[in-house]
Short mmCIF file of C-alpha atoms and ligand atoms in Angstrom, two decimals:
data_model
loop_
_atom_site.label_atom_id
_atom_site.label_comp_id
_atom_site.label_asym_id
_atom_site.label_seq_id
_atom_site.Cartn_x
_atom_site.Cartn_y
_atom_site.Cartn_z
CA MET L 1 70.85 -171.78 78.94
CA THR L 2 73.94 -170.23 78.92
CA ALA L 3 75.89 -169.26 81.97
CA THR L 4 77.33 -165.73 81.82
CA TYR L 5 79.66 -164.12 84.38
CA ILE L 6 80.25 -160.75 84.48
CA THR L 7 83.07 -159.10 87.05
CA THR L 8 84.19 -155.41 87.58
CA THR L 9 87.74 -154.58 88.97
CA LEU L 10 88.03 -154.15 92.55
CA PRO L 11 88.74 -150.35 93.56
CA TYR L 12 91.16 -149.74 95.91
CA VAL L 13 89.45 -148.51 99.17
CA ASN L 14 91.98 -145.93 99.82
CA ALA L 15 89.61 -142.81 99.21
CA ARG L 16 85.94 -142.83 98.53
CA PRO L 17 84.11 -143.73 94.93
CA HIS L 18 84.18 -141.39 92.40
CA VAL L 19 82.21 -140.84 89.50
CA GLY L 20 84.79 -142.92 87.28
CA HIS L 21 84.23 -146.14 89.23
CA ALA L 22 80.67 -145.67 88.52
CA LEU L 23 81.15 -145.87 84.82
CA GLU L 24 82.59 -149.41 84.95
CA LEU L 25 79.78 -150.43 87.53
CA VAL L 26 76.70 -149.11 85.32
CA GLN L 27 78.55 -150.76 82.24
CA ALA L 28 78.74 -154.27 83.69
CA ASP L 29 75.02 -153.91 85.23
CA VAL L 30 73.59 -153.21 81.55
CA LEU L 31 75.60 -156.28 80.11
CA ALA L 32 74.27 -158.25 82.94
CA ARG L 33 70.48 -157.25 82.87
CA TYR L 34 70.60 -157.54 78.92
CA HIS L 35 72.13 -161.03 79.25
CA ARG L 36 69.49 -161.81 81.95
CA GLY L 37 66.63 -160.38 79.70
CA ARG L 38 67.82 -162.72 77.06
CA GLY L 39 67.27 -165.67 79.24
CA ASP L 40 70.89 -166.39 80.14
CA ALA L 41 71.75 -167.56 83.69
CA VAL L 42 73.78 -164.26 84.93
CA ARG L 43 76.08 -163.42 87.87
CA PHE L 44 77.40 -159.83 88.33
CA GLN L 45 80.19 -159.62 90.71
CA ALA L 46 81.74 -156.75 92.33
CA GLY L 47 83.53 -155.95 95.29
CA THR L 48 86.60 -153.92 96.81
CA ASP L 49 90.42 -154.36 97.19
CA ASP L 50 91.25 -154.06 100.61
CA ASN L 51 94.48 -155.70 100.90
CA SER L 52 96.41 -152.38 99.24
CA LEU L 53 99.57 -151.32 100.78
CA LYS L 54 98.25 -147.64 99.86
CA ASN L 55 95.26 -148.26 101.81
CA VAL L 56 97.73 -148.82 104.72
CA LEU L 57 99.27 -145.64 103.56
CA ALA L 58 95.71 -143.42 103.33
CA ALA L 59 94.90 -144.74 106.43
CA GLY L 60 98.11 -143.35 108.14
CA ALA L 61 97.79 -140.05 106.49
CA ALA L 62 94.01 -139.93 107.45
CA GLY L 63 95.08 -140.87 111.40
CA ALA L 64 92.81 -143.94 111.12
CA GLY L 65 93.29 -147.33 112.20
CA VAL L 66 93.60 -149.63 108.81
CA ARG L 67 90.65 -151.28 109.56
CA GLU L 68 88.40 -148.76 110.62
CA PHE L 69 89.46 -146.84 107.36
CA VAL L 70 89.35 -149.51 104.77
CA ASP L 71 85.91 -150.52 105.92
CA ARG L 72 84.23 -146.90 105.71
CA ASN L 73 85.56 -146.79 102.20
CA ALA L 74 84.38 -150.18 101.58
CA GLU L 75 81.00 -149.59 102.69
CA ALA L 76 81.01 -146.09 100.80
CA PHE L 77 81.43 -148.64 97.57
CA GLY L 78 78.92 -151.34 98.35
CA ALA L 79 76.21 -148.60 99.01
CA LEU L 80 76.41 -147.72 95.05
CA GLY L 81 74.82 -150.67 94.29
CA GLY L 82 71.51 -149.28 95.60
CA ALA L 83 72.35 -145.73 94.70
CA LEU L 84 72.63 -146.58 90.86
CA SER L 85 70.22 -149.59 90.94
CA LEU L 86 73.08 -152.12 89.91
CA SER L 87 71.72 -155.53 89.97
CA VAL L 88 75.15 -156.88 91.69
CA ASP L 89 74.64 -160.49 92.91
CA ASP L 90 77.94 -160.91 94.63
CA PHE L 91 80.05 -158.07 96.34
CA ILE L 92 83.25 -159.62 97.53
CA ARG L 93 85.86 -157.63 100.04
CA THR L 94 89.06 -159.27 100.05
CA SER L 95 90.00 -158.59 103.60
CA ARG L 96 86.81 -159.79 105.10
CA ASP L 97 85.66 -162.03 102.76
CA PRO L 98 85.82 -166.03 104.31
CA ARG L 99 86.19 -167.35 100.79
CA HIS L 100 88.64 -164.99 99.69
CA ARG L 101 91.91 -165.95 101.51
CA PRO L 102 91.80 -169.92 101.05
CA GLY L 103 91.19 -169.48 97.57
CA VAL L 104 94.25 -167.25 97.21
CA GLU L 105 96.35 -169.69 99.19
CA ALA L 106 94.94 -172.80 96.95
CA PHE L 107 95.75 -170.63 93.73
CA TRP L 108 99.16 -169.97 94.68
CA ARG L 109 99.87 -173.50 95.73
CA ALA L 110 98.39 -174.10 92.41
CA CYS L 111 101.16 -172.01 90.52
CA SER L 112 103.64 -173.09 92.80
CA ALA L 113 105.80 -174.72 89.68
CA ASP L 114 105.84 -171.32 88.27
CA LEU L 115 107.02 -169.44 91.39
CA TYR L 116 110.74 -168.93 92.51
CA ARG L 117 112.48 -166.64 95.22
CA GLN L 118 114.79 -164.07 94.48
CA ARG L 119 116.54 -160.71 95.40
CA TYR L 120 115.16 -158.45 93.50
CA THR L 121 115.64 -154.19 92.88
CA GLY L 122 113.45 -152.13 91.26
CA LEU L 123 111.53 -148.36 90.84
CA TYR L 124 108.31 -149.40 92.78
CA CYS L 125 104.85 -146.77 92.26
CA ILE L 126 102.86 -147.42 95.44
CA GLY L 127 99.99 -145.81 93.28
CA CYS L 128 100.04 -148.60 90.82
CA GLU L 129 101.63 -151.39 93.39
CA GLN L 130 103.95 -152.24 90.82
CA PHE L 131 107.47 -152.43 89.91
CA TYR L 132 108.30 -150.24 86.44
CA THR L 133 111.24 -150.39 84.29
CA PRO L 134 113.39 -147.49 83.36
CA ALA L 135 111.88 -147.64 79.70
CA GLU L 136 108.25 -147.62 81.02
CA LEU L 137 108.58 -144.16 82.79
CA ARG L 138 107.68 -141.02 81.22
CA GLY L 139 110.43 -138.29 82.29
CA GLY L 140 111.26 -140.87 85.06
CA ARG L 141 107.84 -140.73 86.38
CA CYS L 142 105.06 -142.98 86.59
CA PRO L 143 102.77 -142.79 83.50
CA GLU L 144 99.63 -143.08 85.85
CA HIS L 145 100.59 -140.98 88.68
CA GLU L 146 103.34 -138.82 86.96
CA THR L 147 104.93 -139.45 90.39
CA GLU L 148 108.76 -140.46 91.02
CA PRO L 149 108.70 -144.38 91.80
CA GLU L 150 110.93 -145.22 94.33
CA PRO L 151 114.14 -147.86 94.32
CA VAL L 152 113.06 -150.94 96.69
CA SER L 153 115.62 -153.87 96.89
CA GLU L 154 114.02 -156.82 98.48
CA GLU L 155 113.41 -160.62 98.18
CA ASN L 156 110.38 -161.56 96.75
CA TRP L 157 108.45 -164.51 95.16
CA PHE L 158 108.66 -164.11 90.97
CA PHE L 159 106.08 -165.86 88.76
CA ARG L 160 107.35 -167.18 85.66
CA LEU L 161 105.40 -164.78 83.36
CA SER L 162 107.98 -165.50 80.25
CA ARG L 163 106.97 -169.27 80.06
CA TYR L 164 103.11 -168.08 79.06
CA ALA L 165 103.51 -165.56 75.86
CA ALA L 166 102.91 -168.19 73.26
CA PRO L 167 99.70 -169.38 74.72
CA LEU L 168 98.83 -166.04 75.30
CA ARG L 169 99.19 -164.85 71.96
CA GLU L 170 97.55 -168.00 70.51
CA ALA L 171 94.50 -167.44 72.88
CA ILE L 172 94.01 -163.75 71.87
CA ASN L 173 94.47 -164.67 67.80
CA ALA L 174 92.28 -167.30 67.89
CA GLY L 175 89.27 -165.22 69.49
CA ARG L 176 89.27 -167.40 72.63
CA LEU L 177 89.83 -164.48 74.56
CA LEU L 178 88.10 -161.44 73.13
CA ILE L 179 89.82 -158.35 73.94
CA GLU L 180 87.69 -155.25 72.93
CA PRO L 181 88.09 -152.19 71.72
CA ALA L 182 90.47 -153.52 68.87
CA GLY L 183 93.23 -150.79 69.94
CA ARG L 184 93.38 -152.59 73.39
CA ARG L 185 94.03 -156.31 71.98
CA ASN L 186 96.26 -155.10 69.77
CA GLU L 187 98.38 -153.37 72.73
CA VAL L 188 98.24 -156.26 74.45
CA LEU L 189 99.65 -158.49 71.59
CA ALA L 190 102.48 -156.02 71.40
CA LEU L 191 103.33 -156.40 75.06
CA ILE L 192 103.34 -159.98 74.40
CA ASP L 193 105.74 -159.65 71.37
CA GLY L 194 108.10 -157.28 73.34
CA GLY L 195 108.84 -159.89 75.67
CA LEU L 196 107.17 -160.84 78.90
CA ALA L 197 109.53 -160.65 81.86
CA ASP L 198 108.70 -162.68 85.19
CA PHE L 199 106.52 -160.68 87.71
CA SER L 200 107.17 -160.10 91.57
CA VAL L 201 103.99 -161.77 93.48
CA SER L 202 105.13 -161.08 97.00
CA ARG L 203 106.36 -158.36 99.52
CA PRO L 204 107.99 -158.37 102.72
CA ALA L 205 105.48 -158.83 105.39
CA THR L 206 107.42 -155.98 106.96
CA ARG L 207 107.07 -153.64 104.26
CA ALA L 208 103.47 -154.37 104.23
CA GLY L 209 103.08 -153.45 107.59
CA GLY L 210 101.21 -157.01 108.23
CA TRP L 211 98.24 -156.26 106.02
CA GLY L 212 97.76 -158.87 103.49
CA ILE L 213 97.64 -162.38 103.08
CA PRO L 214 100.74 -164.38 103.79
CA VAL L 215 102.57 -166.33 101.63
CA PRO L 216 101.66 -170.19 102.20
CA GLY L 217 104.84 -171.70 103.70
CA ASP L 218 106.73 -168.26 103.79
CA PRO L 219 104.98 -166.09 106.26
CA GLY L 220 107.78 -163.63 106.23
CA GLN L 221 106.01 -162.62 102.73
CA VAL L 222 102.68 -161.49 102.03
CA VAL L 223 101.11 -162.20 98.26
CA TYR L 224 101.72 -159.18 96.45
CA VAL L 225 98.01 -157.28 96.13
CA TRP L 226 97.44 -157.79 92.48
CA PHE L 227 98.13 -161.49 92.43
CA ASP L 228 95.49 -161.53 95.61
CA ALA L 229 93.00 -159.13 93.95
CA LEU L 230 92.98 -160.85 90.78
CA CYS L 231 92.00 -164.10 92.35
CA ASN L 232 88.84 -162.71 93.40
CA TYR L 233 87.38 -163.74 90.43
CA VAL L 234 87.14 -167.08 91.12
CA THR L 235 87.62 -166.97 95.00
CA ALA L 236 84.66 -165.75 95.00
CA LEU L 237 83.06 -168.78 93.21
CA GLY L 238 84.55 -171.07 95.92
CA TYR L 239 87.89 -172.10 93.87
CA GLY L 240 90.18 -174.05 96.29
CA GLN L 241 87.44 -174.58 99.16
CA GLY L 242 86.51 -178.35 97.97
CA GLN L 243 83.84 -179.29 95.31
CA SER L 244 82.19 -175.96 94.53
CA GLU L 245 78.85 -175.99 92.33
CA ALA L 246 79.68 -172.01 91.82
CA TYR L 247 83.17 -172.43 90.18
CA ARG L 248 81.88 -175.29 88.26
CA ARG L 249 78.96 -173.21 86.91
CA TRP L 250 80.56 -170.00 86.62
CA TRP L 251 84.18 -170.57 85.70
CA ALA L 252 84.91 -174.19 84.84
CA GLY L 253 81.96 -174.56 82.40
CA PRO L 254 81.48 -173.38 78.64
CA GLY L 255 79.59 -169.91 79.36
CA ASN L 256 80.92 -166.53 79.15
CA ARG L 257 83.44 -165.24 81.36
CA VAL L 258 83.51 -161.58 80.84
CA HIS L 259 85.75 -158.70 83.07
CA LEU L 260 85.25 -155.26 82.55
CA LEU L 261 88.42 -152.94 83.25
CA GLY L 262 89.80 -149.40 83.07
CA LYS L 263 92.64 -149.00 80.48
CA GLY L 264 95.20 -148.80 83.28
CA VAL L 265 94.87 -152.07 84.59
CA LEU L 266 94.82 -153.95 81.38
CA ARG L 267 98.32 -155.26 81.41
CA PHE L 268 97.09 -157.20 84.92
CA HIS L 269 94.22 -158.54 83.54
CA ALA L 270 95.00 -159.55 79.91
CA VAL L 271 98.55 -160.75 80.53
CA CYS L 272 99.15 -161.80 84.38
CA TRP L 273 96.13 -162.98 85.13
CA PRO L 274 95.60 -165.17 82.05
CA ALA L 275 98.75 -166.45 82.75
CA MET L 276 98.40 -166.94 86.31
CA LEU L 277 95.06 -169.19 85.08
CA LEU L 278 97.20 -171.29 82.73
CA ALA L 279 99.83 -171.96 85.49
CA SER L 280 96.86 -172.84 87.96
CA GLY L 281 95.38 -175.21 85.17
CA GLN L 282 91.93 -172.96 84.56
CA GLN L 283 90.11 -171.94 81.90
CA LEU L 284 90.79 -168.03 80.41
CA PRO L 285 88.22 -165.39 80.72
CA THR L 286 86.67 -165.43 77.44
CA ALA L 287 85.97 -161.92 77.03
CA ILE L 288 88.00 -158.47 78.30
CA PHE L 289 86.30 -155.16 78.08
CA VAL L 290 88.32 -151.86 78.49
CA HIS L 291 87.05 -148.42 78.93
CA ASP L 292 89.11 -145.48 78.79
CA TYR L 293 88.74 -142.55 81.92
CA LEU L 294 86.77 -139.82 82.83
CA THR L 295 87.69 -136.49 83.80
CA ALA L 296 85.89 -134.32 85.70
CA GLY L 297 85.33 -130.68 85.01
CA GLY L 298 88.39 -131.25 82.82
CA ARG L 299 90.67 -132.03 85.41
CA LYS L 300 92.16 -135.61 85.99
CA ILE L 301 89.94 -137.65 88.51
CA SER L 302 92.92 -138.35 90.99
CA LYS L 303 93.82 -141.78 90.57
CA SER L 304 94.81 -142.12 94.20
CA GLY L 305 97.94 -143.50 95.37
CA ALA L 306 101.32 -142.04 96.40
CA GLY L 307 100.97 -137.92 96.37
CA ALA L 308 97.35 -138.30 95.65
CA SER L 309 95.61 -140.15 98.03
CA ALA L 310 91.91 -138.76 97.69
CA PRO L 311 89.71 -137.46 94.80
CA GLY L 312 89.83 -133.73 94.69
CA PRO L 313 87.62 -131.49 96.04
CA GLY L 314 84.40 -131.18 93.79
CA THR L 315 84.84 -134.47 92.06
CA PRO L 316 81.73 -135.74 92.36
CA GLU L 317 80.49 -138.92 94.40
CA PRO L 318 78.03 -140.93 92.28
CA ALA L 319 75.79 -141.55 95.38
CA ALA L 320 75.40 -138.10 96.02
CA LEU L 321 74.61 -137.49 92.19
CA ALA L 322 71.98 -140.13 92.08
CA ALA L 323 70.39 -138.58 95.19
CA GLU L 324 70.52 -135.43 93.63
CA TYR L 325 69.56 -135.97 89.81
CA GLY L 326 68.08 -139.66 90.20
CA ALA L 327 70.00 -143.20 88.79
CA ASP L 328 68.20 -142.69 85.56
CA ALA L 329 70.03 -139.59 84.70
CA VAL L 330 73.81 -140.27 85.94
CA ARG L 331 73.56 -143.88 84.23
CA TRP L 332 72.05 -142.27 80.82
CA TRP L 333 75.03 -139.42 80.97
CA LEU L 334 77.42 -142.56 81.40
CA LEU L 335 76.05 -144.63 78.68
CA ARG L 336 75.30 -141.68 76.23
CA GLU L 337 78.09 -139.69 76.38
CA VAL L 338 81.13 -141.70 77.36
CA PRO L 339 82.69 -143.09 74.16
CA ARG L 340 84.05 -146.44 73.53
CA VAL L 341 87.41 -145.40 72.47
CA GLY L 342 88.71 -142.32 74.37
CA ASP L 343 88.46 -140.20 77.74
CA ALA L 344 85.26 -138.15 78.54
CA ASP L 345 84.60 -135.36 80.63
CA PHE L 346 81.89 -135.06 83.18
CA THR L 347 80.16 -131.98 84.64
CA VAL L 348 76.89 -131.76 86.41
CA GLU L 349 75.66 -129.48 83.57
CA ARG L 350 76.47 -132.15 80.82
CA LEU L 351 74.62 -134.67 82.98
CA VAL L 352 71.55 -132.00 83.42
CA ALA L 353 71.14 -131.21 80.07
CA ARG L 354 71.84 -134.76 78.65
CA ALA L 355 68.69 -135.81 81.19
CA ASP L 356 66.52 -133.14 79.96
CA ASP L 357 67.09 -133.02 76.49
CA GLU L 358 66.76 -137.01 75.67
CA LEU L 359 64.91 -138.13 78.83
CA ALA L 360 62.44 -135.41 80.12
CA ASN L 361 62.14 -133.98 76.67
CA GLY L 362 62.42 -136.79 74.53
CA LEU L 363 61.55 -140.19 75.81
CA GLY L 364 59.38 -138.65 78.58
CA ASN L 365 57.49 -136.52 76.64
CA LEU L 366 56.66 -139.24 73.98
CA VAL L 367 55.29 -141.34 76.29
CA ASN L 368 53.40 -138.69 77.71
CA ARG L 369 51.67 -137.31 74.53
CA VAL L 370 50.89 -140.94 73.36
CA VAL L 371 49.34 -141.91 76.18
CA ALA L 372 47.32 -138.58 76.54
CA MET L 373 46.23 -138.88 73.05
CA ILE L 374 44.75 -142.34 73.30
CA GLY L 375 43.27 -141.10 76.60
CA ARG L 376 41.50 -138.06 74.67
CA TYR L 377 40.56 -139.67 71.41
CA ARG L 378 40.21 -143.01 72.18
CA ALA L 379 39.31 -143.29 75.74
CA GLY L 380 42.68 -145.21 76.59
CA ARG L 381 41.92 -148.46 74.55
CA ILE L 382 45.09 -149.00 72.59
CA PRO L 383 43.63 -149.26 68.72
CA VAL L 384 44.43 -152.39 66.66
CA ALA L 385 45.50 -151.64 63.04
CA ALA L 386 47.23 -153.87 61.02
CA ALA L 387 48.85 -151.20 58.34
CA VAL L 388 51.58 -148.97 59.36
CA PRO L 389 50.19 -145.20 58.39
CA PRO L 390 51.83 -143.24 55.60
CA GLY L 391 54.97 -141.83 56.91
CA GLY L 392 55.31 -144.36 59.78
CA GLU L 393 57.83 -146.43 57.83
CA ASP L 394 61.05 -144.88 59.40
CA LEU L 395 59.55 -145.61 63.01
CA ASP L 396 58.28 -148.97 62.30
CA VAL L 397 61.81 -149.71 61.29
CA ALA L 398 63.40 -148.30 64.04
CA ILE L 399 60.95 -150.03 66.45
CA ARG L 400 61.67 -153.50 64.70
CA GLN L 401 65.30 -153.09 64.53
CA ALA L 402 66.00 -151.88 67.84
CA GLY L 403 66.62 -155.05 69.66
CA ASP L 404 69.09 -156.54 66.91
CA ARG L 405 70.84 -153.07 67.17
CA VAL L 406 71.19 -153.00 70.56
CA GLY L 407 72.57 -156.70 71.04
CA ALA L 408 75.17 -155.98 68.07
CA ALA L 409 76.18 -152.73 70.12
CA LEU L 410 76.69 -154.31 73.17
CA ALA L 411 78.43 -157.59 71.97
CA GLY L 412 80.92 -154.47 70.68
CA PHE L 413 81.10 -153.18 74.22
CA ASP L 414 79.53 -149.68 72.65
CA PHE L 415 77.07 -148.59 75.07
CA ARG L 416 76.53 -145.26 73.07
CA GLN L 417 75.53 -146.77 69.99
CA ALA L 418 73.44 -149.37 72.17
CA THR L 419 71.52 -146.56 73.96
CA ALA L 420 71.47 -144.29 70.39
CA ALA L 421 69.26 -147.30 69.17
CA VAL L 422 66.61 -147.04 71.86
CA TRP L 423 66.91 -143.06 71.65
CA GLY L 424 66.27 -143.43 67.96
CA ILE L 425 62.82 -144.77 68.71
CA ALA L 426 61.88 -141.84 70.39
CA ASP L 427 63.18 -139.59 68.50
CA GLU L 428 61.91 -140.87 65.25
CA ALA L 429 58.30 -141.15 67.18
CA ASN L 430 58.56 -137.59 68.27
CA ARG L 431 58.87 -136.35 64.81
CA PHE L 432 56.18 -138.79 63.26
CA VAL L 433 53.69 -136.97 65.65
CA ASN L 434 54.88 -133.48 64.35
CA ARG L 435 54.76 -134.85 60.72
CA VAL L 436 51.08 -136.54 61.11
CA ARG L 437 49.51 -134.38 63.53
CA PRO L 438 47.19 -136.90 64.95
CA TRP L 439 44.85 -133.70 66.74
CA ASP L 440 44.20 -132.82 62.88
CA LEU L 441 43.30 -136.16 61.96
CA ALA L 442 40.60 -136.43 64.91
CA LYS L 443 39.27 -133.02 63.67
CA ALA L 444 39.01 -134.31 60.43
CA ASP L 445 37.33 -137.61 61.58
CA LEU L 446 39.72 -139.64 59.92
CA ALA L 447 39.22 -142.30 62.26
CA GLY L 448 41.25 -145.17 60.63
CA ARG L 449 43.95 -142.99 59.74
CA LEU L 450 44.32 -141.89 63.59
CA ASP L 451 43.84 -145.71 64.39
CA ALA L 452 46.81 -146.58 62.62
CA VAL L 453 48.87 -143.66 63.99
CA LEU L 454 48.01 -144.08 67.91
CA TYR L 455 48.74 -148.00 67.17
CA LEU L 456 52.09 -147.24 65.86
CA LEU L 457 52.88 -144.74 68.55
CA ALA L 458 51.75 -146.99 71.24
CA ARG L 459 53.90 -149.79 69.69
CA ALA L 460 57.08 -147.04 69.91
CA CYS L 461 56.50 -146.70 73.81
CA ALA L 462 56.44 -150.43 74.34
CA ALA L 463 59.39 -150.93 72.41
CA VAL L 464 61.06 -147.87 74.56
CA GLY L 465 60.00 -149.67 77.70
CA ARG L 466 60.98 -152.95 76.61
CA GLU L 467 64.59 -151.72 75.06
CA LEU L 468 65.61 -149.17 77.71
CA ALA L 469 65.46 -151.95 80.76
CA PRO L 470 69.02 -153.12 80.62
CA PHE L 471 70.18 -149.39 80.49
CA LEU L 472 67.36 -147.74 83.10
CA PRO L 473 65.56 -150.19 84.69
CA ASP L 474 64.05 -147.85 87.05
CA ALA L 475 62.59 -145.45 84.04
CA ALA L 476 61.87 -148.26 81.58
CA ALA L 477 59.37 -149.72 84.67
CA ARG L 478 57.72 -146.72 84.52
CA VAL L 479 57.50 -146.36 80.73
CA THR L 480 56.11 -149.98 80.56
CA ALA L 481 53.42 -149.16 83.26
CA GLN L 482 52.27 -146.09 81.48
CA CYS L 483 52.00 -148.28 78.18
CA THR L 484 50.11 -151.25 79.72
CA PRO L 485 46.30 -151.47 79.77
CA GLY L 486 44.79 -151.97 83.30
CA ASP L 487 42.24 -154.68 84.00
CA ASP L 488 39.66 -152.48 82.44
CA GLY L 489 41.72 -152.16 78.86
CA ARG L 490 42.55 -148.80 79.01
CA LEU L 491 45.77 -147.24 79.67
CA PRO L 492 46.38 -145.29 82.83
CA ASP L 493 46.27 -141.51 83.28
CA PRO L 494 49.54 -139.93 81.58
CA ARG L 495 52.10 -139.30 84.46
CA PRO L 496 55.58 -137.69 83.97
CA VAL L 497 57.99 -140.68 83.47
CA PHE L 498 60.99 -138.13 83.84
CA ARG L 499 61.48 -135.21 86.07
CA ARG L 500 63.28 -132.26 84.94
CA LEU L 501 66.36 -131.30 86.18
CA ALA L 502 67.69 -127.88 85.26
CA PRO L 503 67.24 -125.40 87.81
CA GLY L 504 64.37 -122.95 87.31
CA SER L 505 62.62 -125.67 85.03
CA ARG L 506 59.29 -126.74 86.41
CA SER L 507 59.78 -129.86 89.05
CA VAL L 508 57.30 -131.56 87.46
CA PRO L 509 57.42 -131.60 83.41
CA ALA L 510 54.83 -129.86 81.49
CA ALA L 511 53.19 -132.75 79.78
CA ALA L 512 52.78 -132.75 76.19
CA GLY L 513 49.74 -134.78 76.11
CA LEU L 514 47.88 -132.19 78.45
CA HIS L 515 48.41 -129.75 75.36
CA VAL L 516 48.26 -132.15 72.31
CA GLU L 517 46.66 -129.49 70.27
CA GLU L 518 49.29 -126.84 70.28
CA PRO L 519 52.36 -129.06 69.68
CA GLN L 520 54.78 -126.14 68.93
CA HIS L 521 55.70 -125.52 72.85
CA ASP L 522 58.69 -125.67 74.24
CA GLN L 523 58.57 -129.25 75.40
CA GLN L 524 59.55 -130.45 71.61
CA HIS L 525 62.55 -131.98 70.91
CA GLU L 526 64.01 -130.76 67.70
CA GLY L 527 67.71 -132.01 67.74
CA ALA L 528 70.09 -134.35 65.51
CA ASP L 529 69.49 -138.07 65.81
CA ASP L 530 72.46 -138.05 68.15
CA ARG L 531 74.53 -135.44 69.24
CA SER L 532 77.05 -137.61 70.70
ZN1 ZN S 1 101.86 -145.48 89.40
#
């Protein structure tokens, strides 16, 4: 059984979660559920980065104590697990988790051959928590935050990153460290080829306000928050705390070690972190999947940090969205509309339109009308037919190929392609119904034809329930329940599997199945295959 360890990055808790955080969590959850469904042993880990200097600054700006402020925001991140139906196995908080600090200390000591202390003067962006060289700035401003970094001169510990260019390049080129999409891999290789400068891995404790993990043997310094935060991927497994079974299983073993992250932290994850692992004698991650950013209503979701410490008004909170529209609709939008490469713009209108069009009118309508027809024409018993009926060939192919298409798409970190494979079954099946008109077959008393049609459609619904499971676990369970005969061998009565969300639409979806002889009403789907 392959062990697959999947992590999300740790968000700073200087503000409450926004819809951009939900994207990465949902993507990771899909991969976790998919691999579990394939029989892999999976561990899905998320958490919060508590030890950031900007958390300290944000707490001050909010007039709150740092501990209270950090706890309150971290709790909001933890609550996303339930709100978005995430199958998180472990949630680490770097300031609270008893596993973290001893692990970071052990990691630091393991890197000691590559650590040295020196005075440093540089331009520091607090939003990024990193130094920038003048060449990396855009018009003298941080490329992420568009704020001017401040000059800082201090004694720091440095990590000898420069030593690791060759082994990193080799691991990436050999495919042992997969970076997707390819554009991001090329970006990392260009960074390496451009020369890797040593980077500072500590801050004076005074500048950090005493917040953070003291450097082992040098209590006047605290461990740089990025060094600290990156360690979470192994400290949560018990690294540095004696013989840890979890560490052996999930990190030191032969399985998959997969990091999900946004493009803004690519350098830390694809250069600094692997070098830290090599320096401390550990294995590299096997895959790094990089997503781009969301905007909301055309505006950049504020990246928090210096000058912009909280999401702007109107930036949607994912838990509130899920409470109002359902986790299924939020997840579906994130998976269906956000491209593999390029930013995407979130609006509530788009979320509602996508859910009503594809979930209520597409998938929901299909399941409802098929269950209703089997109830009406076959007393709820799914007929068995050996042959695919004429005109059903494309649907048969869509059903048979969906699993492979989903797997291939997820292997390339392409959630839009993956969901398109599931959606394709429903879309093809709805068109098939409209084409073969089962109600006419029933009237014409063509029982054999009707059996074959209903059997194929029942297969389509079952396939939707099966293939949808990693993406919309709640909805998939409802679809499967509708398509599973009870002890009496009959399907349950048709019930809506999705509610309609648009204002003014009926709160209970009009079930097409209740009107199977009038297929031309407003529930019919009539779109292209994939409007993404
Ligand atoms: Zn910045």
